[in-house]
Amino acid sequence: MEPGVGSGAQSVSGRWGTAVCVLTGASRGFGRSLARLLAPRLGEGSVLLLLARSAAPLAELAAELRGGGTGLRVECVVADLGCEQGLGTATAALREVLPAAPPGRLLLVNNAGSLGDISKSFLDLTNPDEVNSYFAFNVTSALCLTSTALQAFGKRPGSSRTVVNISSLCAVKPFKNWALYCSGKASRDMMFQVLALEEPDVRVLNYAPGPLDTDMQLLARTKTGDPEMRQYFQSLQESGKLIDCTVSAQKLVNLLEEDTFSSGAHVDFYDI
């Protein structure tokens, strides 16, 4: 991908050429901010496929992005990736859209994720259905969506394929009461490292966006069972250290444009 960064719509319009982008968890927070940065970079005839569970905010975002006047095709898939039916809906959409998508480049961003019940300690996690449900959404769906997308788009001469996993500091550092979240993020990081090894022509990035100012952070500082951890998250908010989603999303876009990261690498917001 070409180097250089632009923050204004005029300077970035269509600079990535014809592409197909798939973004999960697109209806709010980091995913919504990222979608707004990606859309103007996609050239005429490109496709932006947005996936999320919430229909109304997803449709609102799609309408906004379609109004950009760039000839971008914006498709929405409303699906709960944590259940078999929802994942089936999503993978069916990929199999329909991607083979007919224009060549050039494929960008898949695995952003969808959840915290799990952070009021519970390790010893409270005794219900296998709760644990399996968490991993179905946070790990299984990311694996199946990615493998399906890469197969459906295929290897096309002269085309590039990039897969991004939205990771976390929790992938490499344990946090009390966050057994599910930490292990889910660590699993995803390793899973995508394996992809990078197996498919050297696919660019793979594990991007940790930093402590974002989102609903998830609100849950972290109000619902975390361990009082010290809860205070830690409260202090991030009180000291103004939470990161605006658009600021972090812009750093990810910069990374993709510079395209100098090692495939499979874990890159943190604060490393850049």
PDB file of N, CA and C in Angstrom, residues 157-220:
ATOM      1  N   PRO A 157      -4.079 -12.694  -9.161  1.00  0.00           N
ATOM      2  CA  PRO A 157      -2.818 -12.068  -9.580  1.00  0.00           C
ATOM      3  C   PRO A 157      -2.903 -10.547  -9.485  1.00  0.00           C
ATOM      4  N   GLY A 158      -1.909  -9.974  -8.836  1.00  0.00           N
ATOM      5  CA  GLY A 158      -1.852  -8.521  -8.712  1.00  0.00           C
ATOM      6  C   GLY A 158      -2.695  -7.944  -7.594  1.00  0.00           C
ATOM      7  N   SER A 159      -3.431  -8.805  -6.870  1.00  0.00           N
ATOM      8  CA  SER A 159      -4.255  -8.330  -5.761  1.00  0.00           C
ATOM      9  C   SER A 159      -3.543  -8.564  -4.430  1.00  0.00           C
ATOM     10  N   SER A 160      -3.862  -7.728  -3.456  1.00  0.00           N
ATOM     11  CA  SER A 160      -3.308  -7.903  -2.116  1.00  0.00           C
ATOM     12  C   SER A 160      -4.420  -8.267  -1.145  1.00  0.00           C
ATOM     13  N   ARG A 161      -4.062  -9.005  -0.090  1.00  0.00           N
ATOM     14  CA  ARG A 161      -5.024  -9.400   0.938  1.00  0.00           C
ATOM     15  C   ARG A 161      -4.435  -9.072   2.304  1.00  0.00           C
ATOM     16  N   THR A 162      -5.209  -8.359   3.105  1.00  0.00           N
ATOM     17  CA  THR A 162      -4.767  -7.958   4.441  1.00  0.00           C
ATOM     18  C   THR A 162      -5.839  -8.312   5.457  1.00  0.00           C
ATOM     19  N   VAL A 163      -5.407  -8.923   6.555  1.00  0.00           N
ATOM     20  CA  VAL A 163      -6.317  -9.288   7.640  1.00  0.00           C
ATOM     21  C   VAL A 163      -5.861  -8.588   8.910  1.00  0.00           C
ATOM     22  N   VAL A 164      -6.779  -7.875   9.546  1.00  0.00           N
ATOM     23  CA  VAL A 164      -6.483  -7.180  10.804  1.00  0.00           C
ATOM     24  C   VAL A 164      -7.315  -7.796  11.918  1.00  0.00           C
ATOM     25  N   ASN A 165      -6.657  -8.096  13.014  1.00  0.00           N
ATOM     26  CA  ASN A 165      -7.325  -8.524  14.239  1.00  0.00           C
ATOM     27  C   ASN A 165      -7.222  -7.385  15.249  1.00  0.00           C
ATOM     28  N   ILE A 166      -8.374  -6.900  15.722  1.00  0.00           N
ATOM     29  CA  ILE A 166      -8.337  -5.877  16.760  1.00  0.00           C
ATOM     30  C   ILE A 166      -8.047  -6.581  18.084  1.00  0.00           C
ATOM     31  N   SER A 167      -6.846  -6.373  18.559  1.00  0.00           N
ATOM     32  CA  SER A 167      -6.303  -7.077  19.714  1.00  0.00           C
ATOM     33  C   SER A 167      -6.416  -6.201  20.968  1.00  0.00           C
ATOM     34  N   SER A 168      -5.540  -6.408  21.905  1.00  0.00           N
ATOM     35  CA  SER A 168      -5.590  -5.688  23.184  1.00  0.00           C
ATOM     36  C   SER A 168      -4.304  -5.948  23.953  1.00  0.00           C
ATOM     37  N   LEU A 169      -3.991  -5.052  24.882  1.00  0.00           N
ATOM     38  CA  LEU A 169      -2.927  -5.321  25.845  1.00  0.00           C
ATOM     39  C   LEU A 169      -3.228  -6.620  26.584  1.00  0.00           C
ATOM     40  N   CYS A 170      -4.528  -6.931  26.732  1.00  0.00           N
ATOM     41  CA  CYS A 170      -4.951  -8.133  27.455  1.00  0.00           C
ATOM     42  C   CYS A 170      -4.546  -9.415  26.736  1.00  0.00           C
ATOM     43  N   ALA A 171      -4.122  -9.316  25.484  1.00  0.00           N
ATOM     44  CA  ALA A 171      -3.631 -10.499  24.779  1.00  0.00           C
ATOM     45  C   ALA A 171      -2.273 -10.930  25.308  1.00  0.00           C
ATOM     46  N   VAL A 172      -1.554 -10.016  25.935  1.00  0.00           N
ATOM     47  CA  VAL A 172      -0.185 -10.302  26.393  1.00  0.00           C
ATOM     48  C   VAL A 172       0.003 -10.075  27.890  1.00  0.00           C
ATOM     49  N   LYS A 173      -1.033  -9.537  28.571  1.00  0.00           N
ATOM     50  CA  LYS A 173      -0.917  -9.247  30.005  1.00  0.00           C
ATOM     51  C   LYS A 173      -2.200  -9.658  30.714  1.00  0.00           C
ATOM     52  N   PRO A 174      -2.090 -10.416  31.828  1.00  0.00           N
ATOM     53  CA  PRO A 174      -3.299 -10.835  32.542  1.00  0.00           C
ATOM     54  C   PRO A 174      -3.892  -9.708  33.388  1.00  0.00           C
ATOM     55  N   PHE A 175      -5.218  -9.665  33.442  1.00  0.00           N
ATOM     56  CA  PHE A 175      -5.950  -8.718  34.276  1.00  0.00           C
ATOM     57  C   PHE A 175      -6.927  -9.510  35.159  1.00  0.00           C
ATOM     58  N   LYS A 176      -6.957  -9.195  36.441  1.00  0.00           N
ATOM     59  CA  LYS A 176      -7.881  -9.877  37.350  1.00  0.00           C
ATOM     60  C   LYS A 176      -9.324  -9.694  36.893  1.00  0.00           C
ATOM     61  N   ASN A 177     -10.116 -10.764  37.005  1.00  0.00           N
ATOM     62  CA  ASN A 177     -11.532 -10.801  36.627  1.00  0.00           C
ATOM     63  C   ASN A 177     -11.755 -10.804  35.109  1.00  0.00           C
ATOM     64  N   TRP A 178     -10.683 -10.777  34.350  1.00  0.00           N
ATOM     65  CA  TRP A 178     -10.822 -10.720  32.899  1.00  0.00           C
ATOM     66  C   TRP A 178     -10.306 -12.006  32.242  1.00  0.00           C
ATOM     67  N   ALA A 179     -10.552 -13.155  32.893  1.00  0.00           N
ATOM     68  CA  ALA A 179     -10.041 -14.430  32.365  1.00  0.00           C
ATOM     69  C   ALA A 179     -10.552 -14.701  30.953  1.00  0.00           C
ATOM     70  N   LEU A 180     -11.841 -14.473  30.730  1.00  0.00           N
ATOM     71  CA  LEU A 180     -12.402 -14.733  29.406  1.00  0.00           C
ATOM     72  C   LEU A 180     -11.830 -13.773  28.370  1.00  0.00           C
ATOM     73  N   TYR A 181     -11.838 -12.490  28.688  1.00  0.00           N
ATOM     74  CA  TYR A 181     -11.379 -11.493  27.719  1.00  0.00           C
ATOM     75  C   TYR A 181      -9.898 -11.686  27.388  1.00  0.00           C
ATOM     76  N   CYS A 182      -9.075 -11.860  28.408  1.00  0.00           N
ATOM     77  CA  CYS A 182      -7.629 -12.020  28.183  1.00  0.00           C
ATOM     78  C   CYS A 182      -7.327 -13.280  27.373  1.00  0.00           C
ATOM     79  N   SER A 183      -7.978 -14.377  27.732  1.00  0.00           N
ATOM     80  CA  SER A 183      -7.697 -15.626  27.008  1.00  0.00           C
ATOM     81  C   SER A 183      -8.257 -15.580  25.592  1.00  0.00           C
ATOM     82  N   GLY A 184      -9.390 -14.901  25.409  1.00  0.00           N
ATOM     83  CA  GLY A 184      -9.937 -14.749  24.068  1.00  0.00           C
ATOM     84  C   GLY A 184      -9.020 -13.929  23.179  1.00  0.00           C
ATOM     85  N   LYS A 185      -8.510 -12.817  23.704  1.00  0.00           N
ATOM     86  CA  LYS A 185      -7.607 -11.970  22.920  1.00  0.00           C
ATOM     87  C   LYS A 185      -6.286 -12.674  22.639  1.00  0.00           C
ATOM     88  N   ALA A 186      -5.765 -13.415  23.622  1.00  0.00           N
ATOM     89  CA  ALA A 186      -4.518 -14.162  23.404  1.00  0.00           C
ATOM     90  C   ALA A 186      -4.725 -15.235  22.338  1.00  0.00           C
ATOM     91  N   SER A 187      -5.878 -15.906  22.381  1.00  0.00           N
ATOM     92  CA  SER A 187      -6.187 -16.934  21.384  1.00  0.00           C
ATOM     93  C   SER A 187      -6.217 -16.334  19.983  1.00  0.00           C
ATOM     94  N   ARG A 188      -6.864 -15.187  19.856  1.00  0.00           N
ATOM     95  CA  ARG A 188      -6.968 -14.565  18.540  1.00  0.00           C
ATOM     96  C   ARG A 188      -5.596 -14.136  18.024  1.00  0.00           C
ATOM     97  N   ASP A 189      -4.771 -13.568  18.880  1.00  0.00           N
ATOM     98  CA  ASP A 189      -3.431 -13.176  18.451  1.00  0.00           C
ATOM     99  C   ASP A 189      -2.662 -14.365  17.889  1.00  0.00           C
ATOM    100  N   MET A 190      -2.676 -15.473  18.631  1.00  0.00           N
ATOM    101  CA  MET A 190      -1.924 -16.649  18.192  1.00  0.00           C
ATOM    102  C   MET A 190      -2.521 -17.247  16.923  1.00  0.00           C
ATOM    103  N   MET A 191      -3.841 -17.244  16.853  1.00  0.00           N
ATOM    104  CA  MET A 191      -4.534 -17.762  15.675  1.00  0.00           C
ATOM    105  C   MET A 191      -4.082 -17.020  14.416  1.00  0.00           C
ATOM    106  N   PHE A 192      -3.995 -15.692  14.522  1.00  0.00           N
ATOM    107  CA  PHE A 192      -3.613 -14.904  13.350  1.00  0.00           C
ATOM    108  C   PHE A 192      -2.107 -14.958  13.086  1.00  0.00           C
ATOM    109  N   GLN A 193      -1.317 -15.261  14.094  1.00  0.00           N
ATOM    110  CA  GLN A 193       0.107 -15.515  13.853  1.00  0.00           C
ATOM    111  C   GLN A 193       0.277 -16.780  13.017  1.00  0.00           C
ATOM    112  N   VAL A 194      -0.552 -17.772  13.299  1.00  0.00           N
ATOM    113  CA  VAL A 194      -0.511 -19.011  12.508  1.00  0.00           C
ATOM    114  C   VAL A 194      -0.909 -18.726  11.061  1.00  0.00           C
ATOM    115  N   LEU A 195      -1.946 -17.905  10.879  1.00  0.00           N
ATOM    116  CA  LEU A 195      -2.341 -17.523   9.516  1.00  0.00           C
ATOM    117  C   LEU A 195      -1.176 -16.873   8.783  1.00  0.00           C
ATOM    118  N   ALA A 196      -0.462 -15.976   9.462  1.00  0.00           N
ATOM    119  CA  ALA A 196       0.669 -15.285   8.837  1.00  0.00           C
ATOM    120  C   ALA A 196       1.743 -16.277   8.388  1.00  0.00           C
ATOM    121  N   LEU A 197       1.956 -17.325   9.177  1.00  0.00           N
ATOM    122  CA  LEU A 197       2.945 -18.343   8.815  1.00  0.00           C
ATOM    123  C   LEU A 197       2.478 -19.180   7.631  1.00  0.00           C
ATOM    124  N   GLU A 198       1.216 -19.589   7.669  1.00  0.00           N
ATOM    125  CA  GLU A 198       0.694 -20.478   6.637  1.00  0.00           C
ATOM    126  C   GLU A 198       0.483 -19.784   5.298  1.00  0.00           C
ATOM    127  N   GLU A 199       0.121 -18.512   5.338  1.00  0.00           N
ATOM    128  CA  GLU A 199      -0.204 -17.771   4.115  1.00  0.00           C
ATOM    129  C   GLU A 199       0.687 -16.536   3.991  1.00  0.00           C
ATOM    130  N   PRO A 200       1.935 -16.724   3.551  1.00  0.00           N
ATOM    131  CA  PRO A 200       2.877 -15.599   3.511  1.00  0.00           C
ATOM    132  C   PRO A 200       2.476 -14.478   2.565  1.00  0.00           C
ATOM    133  N   ASP A 201       1.541 -14.753   1.637  1.00  0.00           N
ATOM    134  CA  ASP A 201       1.111 -13.680   0.729  1.00  0.00           C
ATOM    135  C   ASP A 201      -0.051 -12.869   1.323  1.00  0.00           C
ATOM    136  N   VAL A 202      -0.504 -13.242   2.513  1.00  0.00           N
ATOM    137  CA  VAL A 202      -1.536 -12.469   3.219  1.00  0.00           C
ATOM    138  C   VAL A 202      -0.856 -11.636   4.297  1.00  0.00           C
ATOM    139  N   ARG A 203      -1.128 -10.337   4.289  1.00  0.00           N
ATOM    140  CA  ARG A 203      -0.581  -9.453   5.318  1.00  0.00           C
ATOM    141  C   ARG A 203      -1.490  -9.530   6.542  1.00  0.00           C
ATOM    142  N   VAL A 204      -0.908  -9.829   7.710  1.00  0.00           N
ATOM    143  CA  VAL A 204      -1.685 -10.047   8.937  1.00  0.00           C
ATOM    144  C   VAL A 204      -1.177  -9.115  10.029  1.00  0.00           C
ATOM    145  N   LEU A 205      -2.112  -8.436  10.695  1.00  0.00           N
ATOM    146  CA  LEU A 205      -1.758  -7.486  11.748  1.00  0.00           C
ATOM    147  C   LEU A 205      -2.659  -7.670  12.952  1.00  0.00           C
ATOM    148  N   ASN A 206      -2.045  -7.818  14.135  1.00  0.00           N
ATOM    149  CA  ASN A 206      -2.761  -7.770  15.406  1.00  0.00           C
ATOM    150  C   ASN A 206      -2.569  -6.368  15.976  1.00  0.00           C
ATOM    151  N   TYR A 207      -3.624  -5.551  15.940  1.00  0.00           N
ATOM    152  CA  TYR A 207      -3.525  -4.149  16.373  1.00  0.00           C
ATOM    153  C   TYR A 207      -4.272  -3.941  17.685  1.00  0.00           C
ATOM    154  N   ALA A 208      -3.534  -3.517  18.718  1.00  0.00           N
ATOM    155  CA  ALA A 208      -4.124  -3.193  20.018  1.00  0.00           C
ATOM    156  C   ALA A 208      -4.403  -1.689  20.060  1.00  0.00           C
ATOM    157  N   PRO A 209      -5.676  -1.284  20.077  1.00  0.00           N
ATOM    158  CA  PRO A 209      -6.014   0.132  19.902  1.00  0.00           C
ATOM    159  C   PRO A 209      -5.854   1.002  21.128  1.00  0.00           C
ATOM    160  N   GLY A 210      -5.434   0.418  22.267  1.00  0.00           N
ATOM    161  CA  GLY A 210      -5.294   1.204  23.486  1.00  0.00           C
ATOM    162  C   GLY A 210      -6.610   1.297  24.247  1.00  0.00           C
ATOM    163  N   PRO A 211      -6.595   1.933  25.422  1.00  0.00           N
ATOM    164  CA  PRO A 211      -7.816   2.068  26.226  1.00  0.00           C
ATOM    165  C   PRO A 211      -8.764   3.101  25.618  1.00  0.00           C
ATOM    166  N   LEU A 212      -9.754   2.618  24.893  1.00  0.00           N
ATOM    167  CA  LEU A 212     -10.637   3.497  24.136  1.00  0.00           C
ATOM    168  C   LEU A 212     -11.774   4.038  25.007  1.00  0.00           C
ATOM    169  N   ASP A 213     -12.225   5.229  24.671  1.00  0.00           N
ATOM    170  CA  ASP A 213     -13.340   5.850  25.381  1.00  0.00           C
ATOM    171  C   ASP A 213     -14.653   5.324  24.789  1.00  0.00           C
ATOM    172  N   THR A 214     -15.057   4.130  25.241  1.00  0.00           N
ATOM    173  CA  THR A 214     -16.227   3.445  24.682  1.00  0.00           C
ATOM    174  C   THR A 214     -17.110   2.900  25.803  1.00  0.00           C
ATOM    175  N   ASP A 215     -18.232   2.306  25.398  1.00  0.00           N
ATOM    176  CA  ASP A 215     -19.125   1.656  26.358  1.00  0.00           C
ATOM    177  C   ASP A 215     -18.408   0.521  27.074  1.00  0.00           C
ATOM    178  N   MET A 216     -17.462  -0.125  26.389  1.00  0.00           N
ATOM    179  CA  MET A 216     -16.721  -1.221  27.007  1.00  0.00           C
ATOM    180  C   MET A 216     -15.878  -0.717  28.174  1.00  0.00           C
ATOM    181  N   GLN A 217     -15.306   0.467  28.015  1.00  0.00           N
ATOM    182  CA  GLN A 217     -14.534   1.048  29.118  1.00  0.00           C
ATOM    183  C   GLN A 217     -15.435   1.443  30.283  1.00  0.00           C
ATOM    184  N   LEU A 218     -16.638   1.876  29.967  1.00  0.00           N
ATOM    185  CA  LEU A 218     -17.598   2.185  31.024  1.00  0.00           C
ATOM    186  C   LEU A 218     -17.896   0.933  31.843  1.00  0.00           C
ATOM    187  N   LEU A 219     -18.084  -0.190  31.164  1.00  0.00           N
ATOM    188  CA  LEU A 219     -18.289  -1.455  31.864  1.00  0.00           C
ATOM    189  C   LEU A 219     -17.069  -1.826  32.700  1.00  0.00           C
ATOM    190  N   ALA A 220     -15.887  -1.598  32.150  1.00  0.00           N
ATOM    191  CA  ALA A 220     -14.654  -1.957  32.844  1.00  0.00           C
ATOM    192  C   ALA A 220     -14.533  -1.233  34.186  1.00  0.00           C
TER     193      ALA A 220
END
